[in-house]
mmCIF file of C-alpha atoms and ligand atoms in Angstrom:
data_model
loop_
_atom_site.group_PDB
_atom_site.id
_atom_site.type_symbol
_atom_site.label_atom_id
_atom_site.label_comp_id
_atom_site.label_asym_id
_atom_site.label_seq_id
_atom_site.Cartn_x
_atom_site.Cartn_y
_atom_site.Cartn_z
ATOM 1 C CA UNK A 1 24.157 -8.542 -8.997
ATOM 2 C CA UNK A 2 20.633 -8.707 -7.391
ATOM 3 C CA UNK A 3 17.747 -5.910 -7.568
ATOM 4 C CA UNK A 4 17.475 -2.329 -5.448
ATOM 5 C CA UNK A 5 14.834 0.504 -5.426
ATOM 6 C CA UNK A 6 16.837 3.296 -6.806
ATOM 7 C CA UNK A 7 13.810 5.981 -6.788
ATOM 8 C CA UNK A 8 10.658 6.525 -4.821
ATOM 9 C CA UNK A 9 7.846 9.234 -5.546
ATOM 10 C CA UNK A 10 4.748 9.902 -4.117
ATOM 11 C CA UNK A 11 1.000 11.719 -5.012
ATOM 12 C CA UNK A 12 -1.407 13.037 -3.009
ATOM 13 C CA UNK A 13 -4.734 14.611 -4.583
ATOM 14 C CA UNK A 14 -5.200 18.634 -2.935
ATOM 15 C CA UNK A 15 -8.825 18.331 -1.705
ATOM 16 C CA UNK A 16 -8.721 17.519 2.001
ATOM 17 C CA UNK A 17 -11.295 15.863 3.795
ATOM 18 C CA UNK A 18 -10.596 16.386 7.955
ATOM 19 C CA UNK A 19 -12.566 13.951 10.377
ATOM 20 C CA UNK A 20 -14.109 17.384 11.906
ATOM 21 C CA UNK A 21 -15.813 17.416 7.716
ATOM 22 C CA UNK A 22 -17.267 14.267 8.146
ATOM 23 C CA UNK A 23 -18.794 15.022 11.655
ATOM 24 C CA UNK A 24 -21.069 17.441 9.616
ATOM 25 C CA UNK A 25 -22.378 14.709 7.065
ATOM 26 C CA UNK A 26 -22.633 11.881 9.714
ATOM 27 C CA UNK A 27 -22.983 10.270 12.864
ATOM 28 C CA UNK A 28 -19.607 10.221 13.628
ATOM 29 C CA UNK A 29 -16.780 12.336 15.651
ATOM 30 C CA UNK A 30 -13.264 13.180 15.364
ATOM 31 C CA UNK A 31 -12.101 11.754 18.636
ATOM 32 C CA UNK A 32 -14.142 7.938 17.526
ATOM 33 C CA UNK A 33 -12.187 8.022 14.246
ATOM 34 C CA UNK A 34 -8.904 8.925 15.865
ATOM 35 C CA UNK A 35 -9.300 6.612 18.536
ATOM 36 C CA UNK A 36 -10.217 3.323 16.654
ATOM 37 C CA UNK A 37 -8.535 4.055 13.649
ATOM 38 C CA UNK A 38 -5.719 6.480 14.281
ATOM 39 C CA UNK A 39 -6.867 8.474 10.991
ATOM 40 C CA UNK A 40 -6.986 12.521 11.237
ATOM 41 C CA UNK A 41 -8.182 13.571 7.579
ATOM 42 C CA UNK A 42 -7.588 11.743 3.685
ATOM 43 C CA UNK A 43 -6.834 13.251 0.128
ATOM 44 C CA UNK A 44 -9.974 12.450 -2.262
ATOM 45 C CA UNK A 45 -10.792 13.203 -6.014
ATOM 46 C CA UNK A 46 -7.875 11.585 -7.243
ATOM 47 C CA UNK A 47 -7.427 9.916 -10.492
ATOM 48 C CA UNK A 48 -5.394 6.622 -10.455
ATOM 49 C CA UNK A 49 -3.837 7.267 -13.895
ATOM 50 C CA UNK A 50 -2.907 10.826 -12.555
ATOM 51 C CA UNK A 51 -1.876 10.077 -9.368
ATOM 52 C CA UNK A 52 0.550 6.996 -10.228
ATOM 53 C CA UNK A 53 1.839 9.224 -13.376
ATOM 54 C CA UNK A 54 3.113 12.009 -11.138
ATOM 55 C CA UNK A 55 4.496 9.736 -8.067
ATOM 56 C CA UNK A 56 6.720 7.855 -11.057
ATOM 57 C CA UNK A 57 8.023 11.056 -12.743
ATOM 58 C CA UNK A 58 9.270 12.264 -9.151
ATOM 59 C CA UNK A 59 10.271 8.303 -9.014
ATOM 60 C CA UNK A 60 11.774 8.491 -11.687
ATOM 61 C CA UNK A 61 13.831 12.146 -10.714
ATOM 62 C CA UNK A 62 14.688 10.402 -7.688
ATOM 63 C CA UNK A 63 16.377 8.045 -9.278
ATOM 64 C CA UNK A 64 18.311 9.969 -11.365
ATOM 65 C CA UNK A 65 17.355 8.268 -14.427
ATOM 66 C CA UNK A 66 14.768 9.380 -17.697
ATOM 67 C CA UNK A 67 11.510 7.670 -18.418
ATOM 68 C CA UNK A 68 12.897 5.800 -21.496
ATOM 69 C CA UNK A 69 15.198 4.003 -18.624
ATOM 70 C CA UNK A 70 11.570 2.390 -17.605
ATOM 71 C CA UNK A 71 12.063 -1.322 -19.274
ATOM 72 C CA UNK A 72 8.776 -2.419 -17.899
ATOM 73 C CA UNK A 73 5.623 -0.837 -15.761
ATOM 74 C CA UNK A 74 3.467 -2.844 -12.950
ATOM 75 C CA UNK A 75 0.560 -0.568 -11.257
ATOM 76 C CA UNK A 76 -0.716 -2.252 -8.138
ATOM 77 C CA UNK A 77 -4.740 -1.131 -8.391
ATOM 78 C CA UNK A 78 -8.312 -2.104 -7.344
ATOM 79 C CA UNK A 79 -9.130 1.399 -8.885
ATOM 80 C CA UNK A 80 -8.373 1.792 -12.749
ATOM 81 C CA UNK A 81 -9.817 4.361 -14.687
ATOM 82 C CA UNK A 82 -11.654 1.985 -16.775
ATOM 83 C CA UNK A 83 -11.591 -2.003 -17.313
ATOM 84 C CA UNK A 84 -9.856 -1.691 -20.185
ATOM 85 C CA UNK A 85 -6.893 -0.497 -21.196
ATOM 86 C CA UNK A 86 -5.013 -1.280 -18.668
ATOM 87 C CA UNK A 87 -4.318 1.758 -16.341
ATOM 88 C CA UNK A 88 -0.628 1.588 -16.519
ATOM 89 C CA UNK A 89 -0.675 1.859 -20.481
ATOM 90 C CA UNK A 90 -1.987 5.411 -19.519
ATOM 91 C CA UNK A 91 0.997 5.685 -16.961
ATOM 92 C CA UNK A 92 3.337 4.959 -19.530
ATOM 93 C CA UNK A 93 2.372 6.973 -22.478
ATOM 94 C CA UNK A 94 2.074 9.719 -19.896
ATOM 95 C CA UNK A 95 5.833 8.799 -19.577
ATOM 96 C CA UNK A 96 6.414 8.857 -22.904
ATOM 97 C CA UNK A 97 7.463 5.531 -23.387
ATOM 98 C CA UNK A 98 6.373 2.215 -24.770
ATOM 99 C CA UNK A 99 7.994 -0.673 -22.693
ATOM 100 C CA UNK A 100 5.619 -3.124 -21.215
ATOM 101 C CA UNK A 101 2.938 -2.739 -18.964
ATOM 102 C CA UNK A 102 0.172 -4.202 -16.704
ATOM 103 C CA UNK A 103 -1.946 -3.933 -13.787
ATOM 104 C CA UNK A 104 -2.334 -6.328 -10.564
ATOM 105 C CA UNK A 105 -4.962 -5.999 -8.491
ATOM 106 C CA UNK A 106 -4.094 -7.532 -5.117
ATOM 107 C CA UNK A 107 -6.464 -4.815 -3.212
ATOM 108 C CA UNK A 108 -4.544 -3.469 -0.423
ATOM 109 C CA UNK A 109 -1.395 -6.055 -0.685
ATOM 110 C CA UNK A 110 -0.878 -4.856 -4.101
ATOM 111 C CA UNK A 111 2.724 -3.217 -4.017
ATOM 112 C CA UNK A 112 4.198 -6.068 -2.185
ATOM 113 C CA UNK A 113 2.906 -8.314 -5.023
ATOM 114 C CA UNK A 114 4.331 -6.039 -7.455
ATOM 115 C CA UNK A 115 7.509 -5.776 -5.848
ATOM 116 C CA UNK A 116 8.296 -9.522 -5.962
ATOM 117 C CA UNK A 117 6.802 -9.978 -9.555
ATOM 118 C CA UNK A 118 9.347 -7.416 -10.201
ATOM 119 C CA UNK A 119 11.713 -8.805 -8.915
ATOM 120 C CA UNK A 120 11.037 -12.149 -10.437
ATOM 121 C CA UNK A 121 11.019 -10.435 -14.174
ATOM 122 C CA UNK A 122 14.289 -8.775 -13.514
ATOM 123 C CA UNK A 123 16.299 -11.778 -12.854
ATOM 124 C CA UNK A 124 14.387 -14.010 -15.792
ATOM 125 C CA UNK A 125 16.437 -14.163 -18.792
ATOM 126 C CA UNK A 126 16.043 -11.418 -20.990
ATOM 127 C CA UNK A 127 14.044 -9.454 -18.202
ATOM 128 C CA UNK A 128 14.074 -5.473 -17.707
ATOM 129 C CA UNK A 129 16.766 -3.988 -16.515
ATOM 130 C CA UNK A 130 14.528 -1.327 -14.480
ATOM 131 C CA UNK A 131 10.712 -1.833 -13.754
ATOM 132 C CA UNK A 132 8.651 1.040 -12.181
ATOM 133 C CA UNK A 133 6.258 -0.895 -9.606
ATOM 134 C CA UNK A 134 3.204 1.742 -8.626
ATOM 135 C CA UNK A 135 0.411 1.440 -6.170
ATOM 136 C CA UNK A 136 -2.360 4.123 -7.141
ATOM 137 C CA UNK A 137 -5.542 3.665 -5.687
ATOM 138 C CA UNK A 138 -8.456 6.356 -5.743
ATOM 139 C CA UNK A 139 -10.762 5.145 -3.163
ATOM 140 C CA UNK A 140 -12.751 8.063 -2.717
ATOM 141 C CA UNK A 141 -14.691 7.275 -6.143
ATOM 142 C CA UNK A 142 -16.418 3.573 -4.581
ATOM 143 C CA UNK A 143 -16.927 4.611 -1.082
ATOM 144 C CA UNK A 144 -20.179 5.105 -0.004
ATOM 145 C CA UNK A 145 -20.433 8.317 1.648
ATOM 146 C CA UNK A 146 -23.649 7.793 3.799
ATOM 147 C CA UNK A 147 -21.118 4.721 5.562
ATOM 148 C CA UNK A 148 -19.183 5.640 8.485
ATOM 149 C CA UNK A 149 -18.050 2.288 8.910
ATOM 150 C CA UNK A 150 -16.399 3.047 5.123
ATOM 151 C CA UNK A 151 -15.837 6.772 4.777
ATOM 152 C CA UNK A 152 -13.992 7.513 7.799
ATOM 153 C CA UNK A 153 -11.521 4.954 6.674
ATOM 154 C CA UNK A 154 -10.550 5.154 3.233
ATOM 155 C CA UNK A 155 -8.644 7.767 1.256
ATOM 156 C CA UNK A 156 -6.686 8.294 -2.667
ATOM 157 C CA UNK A 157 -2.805 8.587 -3.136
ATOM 158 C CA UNK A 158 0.161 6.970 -5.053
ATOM 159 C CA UNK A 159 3.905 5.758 -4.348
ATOM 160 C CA UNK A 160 6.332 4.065 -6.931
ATOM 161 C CA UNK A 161 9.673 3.082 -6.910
ATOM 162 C CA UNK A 162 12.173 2.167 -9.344
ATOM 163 C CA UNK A 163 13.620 -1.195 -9.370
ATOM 164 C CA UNK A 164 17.004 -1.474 -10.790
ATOM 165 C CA UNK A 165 19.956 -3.692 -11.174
ATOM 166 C CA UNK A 166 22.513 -3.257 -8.725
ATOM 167 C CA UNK A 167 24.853 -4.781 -6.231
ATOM 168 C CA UNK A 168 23.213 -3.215 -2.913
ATOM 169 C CA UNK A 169 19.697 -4.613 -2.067
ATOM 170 C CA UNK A 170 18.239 -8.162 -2.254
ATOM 171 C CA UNK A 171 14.890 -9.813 -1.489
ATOM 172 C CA UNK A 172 15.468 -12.290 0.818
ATOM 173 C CA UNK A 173 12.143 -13.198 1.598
ATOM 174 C CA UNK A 174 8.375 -13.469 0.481
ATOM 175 C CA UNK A 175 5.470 -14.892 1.563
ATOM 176 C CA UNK A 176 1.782 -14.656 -0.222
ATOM 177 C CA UNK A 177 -1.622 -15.692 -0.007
ATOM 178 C CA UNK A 178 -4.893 -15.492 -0.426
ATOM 179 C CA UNK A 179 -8.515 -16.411 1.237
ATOM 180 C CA UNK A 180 -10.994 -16.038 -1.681
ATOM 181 C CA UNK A 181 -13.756 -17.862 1.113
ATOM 182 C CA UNK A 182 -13.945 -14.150 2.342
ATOM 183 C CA UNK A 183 -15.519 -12.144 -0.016
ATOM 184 C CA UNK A 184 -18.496 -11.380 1.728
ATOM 185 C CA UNK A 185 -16.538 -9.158 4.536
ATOM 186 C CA UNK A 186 -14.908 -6.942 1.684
ATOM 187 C CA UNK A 187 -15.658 -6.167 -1.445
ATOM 188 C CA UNK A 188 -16.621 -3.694 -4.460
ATOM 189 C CA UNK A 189 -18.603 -5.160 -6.896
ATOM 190 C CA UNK A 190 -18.666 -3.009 -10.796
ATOM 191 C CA UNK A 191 -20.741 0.665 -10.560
ATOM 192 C CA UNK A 192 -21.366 0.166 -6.707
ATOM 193 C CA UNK A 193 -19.152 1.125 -3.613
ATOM 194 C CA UNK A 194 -17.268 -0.989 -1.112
ATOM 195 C CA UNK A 195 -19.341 -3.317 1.268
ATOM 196 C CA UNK A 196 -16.841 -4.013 4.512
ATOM 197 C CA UNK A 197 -16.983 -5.611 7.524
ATOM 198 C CA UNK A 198 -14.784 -3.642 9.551
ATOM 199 C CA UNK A 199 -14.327 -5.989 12.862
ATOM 200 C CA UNK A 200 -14.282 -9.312 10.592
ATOM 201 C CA UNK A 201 -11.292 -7.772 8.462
ATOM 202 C CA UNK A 202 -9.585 -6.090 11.371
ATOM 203 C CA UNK A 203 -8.892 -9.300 13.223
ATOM 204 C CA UNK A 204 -8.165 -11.480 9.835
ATOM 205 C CA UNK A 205 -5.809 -8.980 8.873
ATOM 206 C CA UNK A 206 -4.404 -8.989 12.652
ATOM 207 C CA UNK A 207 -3.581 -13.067 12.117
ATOM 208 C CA UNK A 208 -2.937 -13.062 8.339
ATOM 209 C CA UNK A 209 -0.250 -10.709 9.040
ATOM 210 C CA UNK A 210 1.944 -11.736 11.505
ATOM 211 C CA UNK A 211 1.886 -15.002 10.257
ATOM 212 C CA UNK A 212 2.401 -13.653 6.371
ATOM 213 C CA UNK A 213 5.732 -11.566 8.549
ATOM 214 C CA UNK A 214 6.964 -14.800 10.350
ATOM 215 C CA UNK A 215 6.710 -16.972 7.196
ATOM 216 C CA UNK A 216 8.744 -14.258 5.153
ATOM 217 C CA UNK A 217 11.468 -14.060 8.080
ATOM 218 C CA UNK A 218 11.762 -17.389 9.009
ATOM 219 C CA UNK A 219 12.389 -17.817 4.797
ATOM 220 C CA UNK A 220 15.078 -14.835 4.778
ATOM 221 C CA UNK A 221 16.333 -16.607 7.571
ATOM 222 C CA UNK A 222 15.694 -13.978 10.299
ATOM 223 C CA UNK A 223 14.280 -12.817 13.187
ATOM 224 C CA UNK A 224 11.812 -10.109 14.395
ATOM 225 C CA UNK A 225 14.951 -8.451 15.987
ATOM 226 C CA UNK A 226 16.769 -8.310 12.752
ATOM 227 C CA UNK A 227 14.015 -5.674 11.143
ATOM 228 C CA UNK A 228 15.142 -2.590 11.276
ATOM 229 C CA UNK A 229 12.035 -0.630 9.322
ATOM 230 C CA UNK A 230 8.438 -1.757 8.763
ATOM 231 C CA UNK A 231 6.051 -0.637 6.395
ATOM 232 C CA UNK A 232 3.022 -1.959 7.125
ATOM 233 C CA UNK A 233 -0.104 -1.306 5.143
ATOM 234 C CA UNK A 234 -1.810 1.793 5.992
ATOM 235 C CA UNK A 235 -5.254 0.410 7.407
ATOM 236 C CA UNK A 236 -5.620 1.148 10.766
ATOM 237 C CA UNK A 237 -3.497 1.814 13.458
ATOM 238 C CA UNK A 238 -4.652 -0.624 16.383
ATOM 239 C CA UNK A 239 -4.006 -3.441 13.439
ATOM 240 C CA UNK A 240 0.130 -1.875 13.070
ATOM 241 C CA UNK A 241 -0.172 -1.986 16.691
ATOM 242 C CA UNK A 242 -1.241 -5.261 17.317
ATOM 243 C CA UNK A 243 1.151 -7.192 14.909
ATOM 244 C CA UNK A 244 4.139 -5.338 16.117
ATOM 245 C CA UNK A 245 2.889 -6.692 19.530
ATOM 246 C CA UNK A 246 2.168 -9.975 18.322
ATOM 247 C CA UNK A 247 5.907 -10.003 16.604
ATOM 248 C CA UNK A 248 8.060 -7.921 19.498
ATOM 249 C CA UNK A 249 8.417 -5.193 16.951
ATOM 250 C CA UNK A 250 9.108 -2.072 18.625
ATOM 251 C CA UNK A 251 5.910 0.990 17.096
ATOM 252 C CA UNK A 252 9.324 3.119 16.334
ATOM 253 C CA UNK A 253 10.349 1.138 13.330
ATOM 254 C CA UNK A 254 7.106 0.639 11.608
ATOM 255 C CA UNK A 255 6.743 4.363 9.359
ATOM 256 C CA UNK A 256 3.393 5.792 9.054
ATOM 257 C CA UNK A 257 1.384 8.250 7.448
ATOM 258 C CA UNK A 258 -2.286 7.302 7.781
ATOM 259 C CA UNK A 259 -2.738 9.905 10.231
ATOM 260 C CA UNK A 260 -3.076 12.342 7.320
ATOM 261 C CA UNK A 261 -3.918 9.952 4.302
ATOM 262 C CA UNK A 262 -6.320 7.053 5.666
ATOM 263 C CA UNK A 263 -6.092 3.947 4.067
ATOM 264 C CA UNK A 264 -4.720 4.581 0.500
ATOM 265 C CA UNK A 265 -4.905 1.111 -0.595
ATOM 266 C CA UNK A 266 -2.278 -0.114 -2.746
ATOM 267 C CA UNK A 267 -1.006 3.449 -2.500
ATOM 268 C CA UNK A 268 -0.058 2.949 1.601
ATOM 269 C CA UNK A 269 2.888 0.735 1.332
ATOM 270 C CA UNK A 270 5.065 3.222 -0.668
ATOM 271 C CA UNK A 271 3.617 5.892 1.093
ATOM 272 C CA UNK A 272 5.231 4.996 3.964
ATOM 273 C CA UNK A 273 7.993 3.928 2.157
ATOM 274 C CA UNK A 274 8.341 7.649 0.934
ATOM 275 C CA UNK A 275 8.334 8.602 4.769
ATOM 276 C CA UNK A 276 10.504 6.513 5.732
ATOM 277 C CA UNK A 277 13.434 7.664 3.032
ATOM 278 C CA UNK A 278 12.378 11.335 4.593
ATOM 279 C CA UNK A 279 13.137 10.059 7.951
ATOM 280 C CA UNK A 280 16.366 9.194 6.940
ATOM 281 C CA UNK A 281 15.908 5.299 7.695
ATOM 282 C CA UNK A 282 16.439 3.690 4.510
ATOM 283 C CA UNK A 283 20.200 3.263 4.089
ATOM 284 C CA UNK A 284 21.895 0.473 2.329
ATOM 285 C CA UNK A 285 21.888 -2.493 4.030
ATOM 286 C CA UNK A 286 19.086 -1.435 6.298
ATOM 287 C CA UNK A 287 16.407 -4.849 6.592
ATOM 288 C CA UNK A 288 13.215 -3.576 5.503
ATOM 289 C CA UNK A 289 9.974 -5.759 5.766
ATOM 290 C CA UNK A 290 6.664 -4.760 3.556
ATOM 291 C CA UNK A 291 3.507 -6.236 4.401
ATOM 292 C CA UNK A 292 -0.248 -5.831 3.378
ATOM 293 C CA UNK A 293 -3.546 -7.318 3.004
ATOM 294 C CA UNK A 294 -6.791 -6.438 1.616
ATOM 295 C CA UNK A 295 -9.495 -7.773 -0.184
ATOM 296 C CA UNK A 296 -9.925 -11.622 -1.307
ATOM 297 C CA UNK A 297 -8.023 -11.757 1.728
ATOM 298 C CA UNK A 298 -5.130 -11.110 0.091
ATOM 299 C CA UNK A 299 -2.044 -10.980 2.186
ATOM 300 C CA UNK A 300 1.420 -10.106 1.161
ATOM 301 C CA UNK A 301 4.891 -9.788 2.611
ATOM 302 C CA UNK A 302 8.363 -9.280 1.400
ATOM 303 C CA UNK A 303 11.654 -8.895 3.164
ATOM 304 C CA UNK A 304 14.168 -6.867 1.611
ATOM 305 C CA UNK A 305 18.145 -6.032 2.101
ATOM 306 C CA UNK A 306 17.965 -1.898 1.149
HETATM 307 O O1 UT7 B 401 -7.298 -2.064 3.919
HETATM 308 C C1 UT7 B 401 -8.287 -2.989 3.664
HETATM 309 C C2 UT7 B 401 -8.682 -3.692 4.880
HETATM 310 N N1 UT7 B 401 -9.530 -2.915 5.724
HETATM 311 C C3 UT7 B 401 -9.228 -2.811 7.029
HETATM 312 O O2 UT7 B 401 -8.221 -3.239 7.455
HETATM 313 C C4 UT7 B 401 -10.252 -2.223 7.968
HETATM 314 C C5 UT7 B 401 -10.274 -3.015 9.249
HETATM 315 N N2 UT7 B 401 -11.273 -2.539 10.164
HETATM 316 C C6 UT7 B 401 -11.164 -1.382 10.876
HETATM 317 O O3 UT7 B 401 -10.224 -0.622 10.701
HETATM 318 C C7 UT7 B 401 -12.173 -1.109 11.929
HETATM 319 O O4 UT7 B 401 -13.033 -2.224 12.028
HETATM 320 C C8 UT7 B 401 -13.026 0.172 11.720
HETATM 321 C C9 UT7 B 401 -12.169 1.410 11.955
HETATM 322 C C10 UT7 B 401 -13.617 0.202 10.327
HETATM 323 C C11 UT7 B 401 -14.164 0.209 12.761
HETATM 324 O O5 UT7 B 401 -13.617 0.147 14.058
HETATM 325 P P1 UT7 B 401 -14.124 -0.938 15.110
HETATM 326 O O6 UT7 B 401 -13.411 -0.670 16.356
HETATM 327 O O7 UT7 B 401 -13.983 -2.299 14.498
HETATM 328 O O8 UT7 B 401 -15.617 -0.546 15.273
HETATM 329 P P2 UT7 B 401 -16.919 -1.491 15.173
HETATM 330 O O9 UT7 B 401 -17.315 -1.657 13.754
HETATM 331 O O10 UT7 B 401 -16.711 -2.714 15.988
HETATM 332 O O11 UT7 B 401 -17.960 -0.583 15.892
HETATM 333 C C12 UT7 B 401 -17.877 -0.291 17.295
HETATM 334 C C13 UT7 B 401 -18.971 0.690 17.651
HETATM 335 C C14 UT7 B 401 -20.338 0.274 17.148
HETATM 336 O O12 UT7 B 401 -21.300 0.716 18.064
HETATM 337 P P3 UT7 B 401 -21.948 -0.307 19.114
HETATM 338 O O13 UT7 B 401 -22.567 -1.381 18.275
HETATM 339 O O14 UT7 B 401 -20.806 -0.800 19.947
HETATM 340 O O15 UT7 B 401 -22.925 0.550 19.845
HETATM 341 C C15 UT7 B 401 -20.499 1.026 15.848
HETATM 342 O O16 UT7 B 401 -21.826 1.259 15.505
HETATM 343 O O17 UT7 B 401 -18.708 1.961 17.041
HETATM 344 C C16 UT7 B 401 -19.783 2.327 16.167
HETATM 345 N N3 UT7 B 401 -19.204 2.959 14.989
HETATM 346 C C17 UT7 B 401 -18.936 4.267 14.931
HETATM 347 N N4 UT7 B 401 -19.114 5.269 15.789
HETATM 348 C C18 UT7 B 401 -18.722 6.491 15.406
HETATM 349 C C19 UT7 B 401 -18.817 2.368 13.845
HETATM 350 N N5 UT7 B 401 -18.301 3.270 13.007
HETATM 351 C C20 UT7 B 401 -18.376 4.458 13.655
HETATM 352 C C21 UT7 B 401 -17.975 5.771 13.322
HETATM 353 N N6 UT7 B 401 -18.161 6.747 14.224
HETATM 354 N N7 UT7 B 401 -17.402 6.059 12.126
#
């Protein structure tokens, strides 16, 4: 008996804000930002708590199952509501239920660090039998407007799944890290608005992830050729683009949706996860590999059996 995703939901705030918006407020246009980025609008005005509340209730739905099935909550966020409570406490009682709860804030890698920690509570004795693993991030609230090397980039949204006990699925591999030596090319410190060096983190995520992918393939004992979807973090295109280069990973098996969400943070991962199931390319056995990375150079990658 090992560990599948039985549900996945998704949230996306209404307000739109198209590339040809931000041409009006800055020095900027909609062919640089599709070009270098591969980004056409984002969602902003999202509220974590809100966001990650609705994309586990149509989780949930999808699963088939009722919130009081929920035996424990993780929300992947750089963005709660407030230091404390916890954000997912607010995700739960929204649920209506009580289990346990708590946040991780991995930055962008997030969901790939709840989905193992997940996975490692599941099969501990006495663990949940289901855990709802969320990534909710509302980035619109600490970007700096006045920064196109920021605003053009960043966007709010939520995806969670439901993990459950079950005979299909597995992990089979899992590889983390971080580089806390990097704050200074990305960060948010409290009240102020994120501070990024856009080229610095574009090639460190470039390295950190193909090397986070080998390390979690050559664990699961397999090859580049063996993936049959990727769902990369949703950062920037030319970075998809250049690890599936680096790797021999063919641009047709990686799912995407930044075009129309930017980079959603914790958010992307099941985002594209969400796409992906719409696509039709999740089917059991189907080898799946997630991967992020984010702030504190946090990278993240798991490969799992569908
Ligand atoms: O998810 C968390 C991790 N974050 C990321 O992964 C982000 C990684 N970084 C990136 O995605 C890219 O670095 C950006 C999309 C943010 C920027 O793209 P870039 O190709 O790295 O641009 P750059 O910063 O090297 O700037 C190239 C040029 C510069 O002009 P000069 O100096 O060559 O004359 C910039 O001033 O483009 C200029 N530029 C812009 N022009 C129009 C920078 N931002 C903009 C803009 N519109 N928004």
């Amino acid at each position: 008996m090992t560990i599948r995703i039985a549900g996945i939901g998704i949230s996306l705030p209404e307000k739109v804000v198209t590339n040809l918006d931000l041409e009006q407020h800055m020095d900027t246009s909609d062919e640089w930002i599709r070009e270098r980025s591969g980004i056409g609008a984002r969602r902003v005005g999202g509220i974590t708590s809100e966001m990650g509340l609705e994309a586990a209730t149509k989780a949930i739905e999808n699963a088939g199952i009722t919130p009081t099935d929920i035996e424990f909550v993780l929300l992947a966020t750089c963005t709660p509501d407030q230091i404390f409570p916890a954000t997912s406490t607010q995700i739960a009682h929204g649920l209506g239920i009580t289990c346990g709860s708590m946040d991780i804030n991995a930055a962008c890698a997030g969901f790939a660090y709840g989905y193992a920690a997940a996975f490692g509570m599941m099969l501990s004795p006495g663990g949940p039998d289901r855990v709802l693993v969320i990534g909710s991030d509302a980035m619109s609230k600490i970007v700096d407007w006045t920064d196109r090397g920021t605003a053009i980039l960043f966007g709010d949204g939520a995806g969670a799944a439901v993990l459950e006990r079950h005979e299909q699925g597995d992990l089979l591999g899992q590889d983390f890290g971080v580089a806390g030596d990097l704050r200074e090319i990305l960060y948010c410190d409290h009240e102020d608005t994120i501070v990024m060096e856009g080229r610095e983190v574009f090639k460190r995520a470039v390295r950190a992830v193909t090397q986070s992918v080998k390390n979690a393939l050559d664990q699961a004992g397999l090859t580049s050729a063996d993936i049959d979807v990727v769902l990369p973090h949703q950062a920037n295109i030319r970075i998809i683009e250049a690890v599936c280069s680096r790797l021999d990973i063919p641009m047709e098996k990686t799912h995407n949706v930044l075009e129309h969400t930017g980079n959603t943070s914790a958010a992307s991962i099941p985002l594209a996860m969400a796409a992906a199931q719409d696509a039709g390319a999740l089917q059991p056995g189907t080898i799946v590999v997630m991967t992020g990375f984010g702030a504190g150079m946090a990278w993240g990658t798991v490969v799992v059996r569908w």
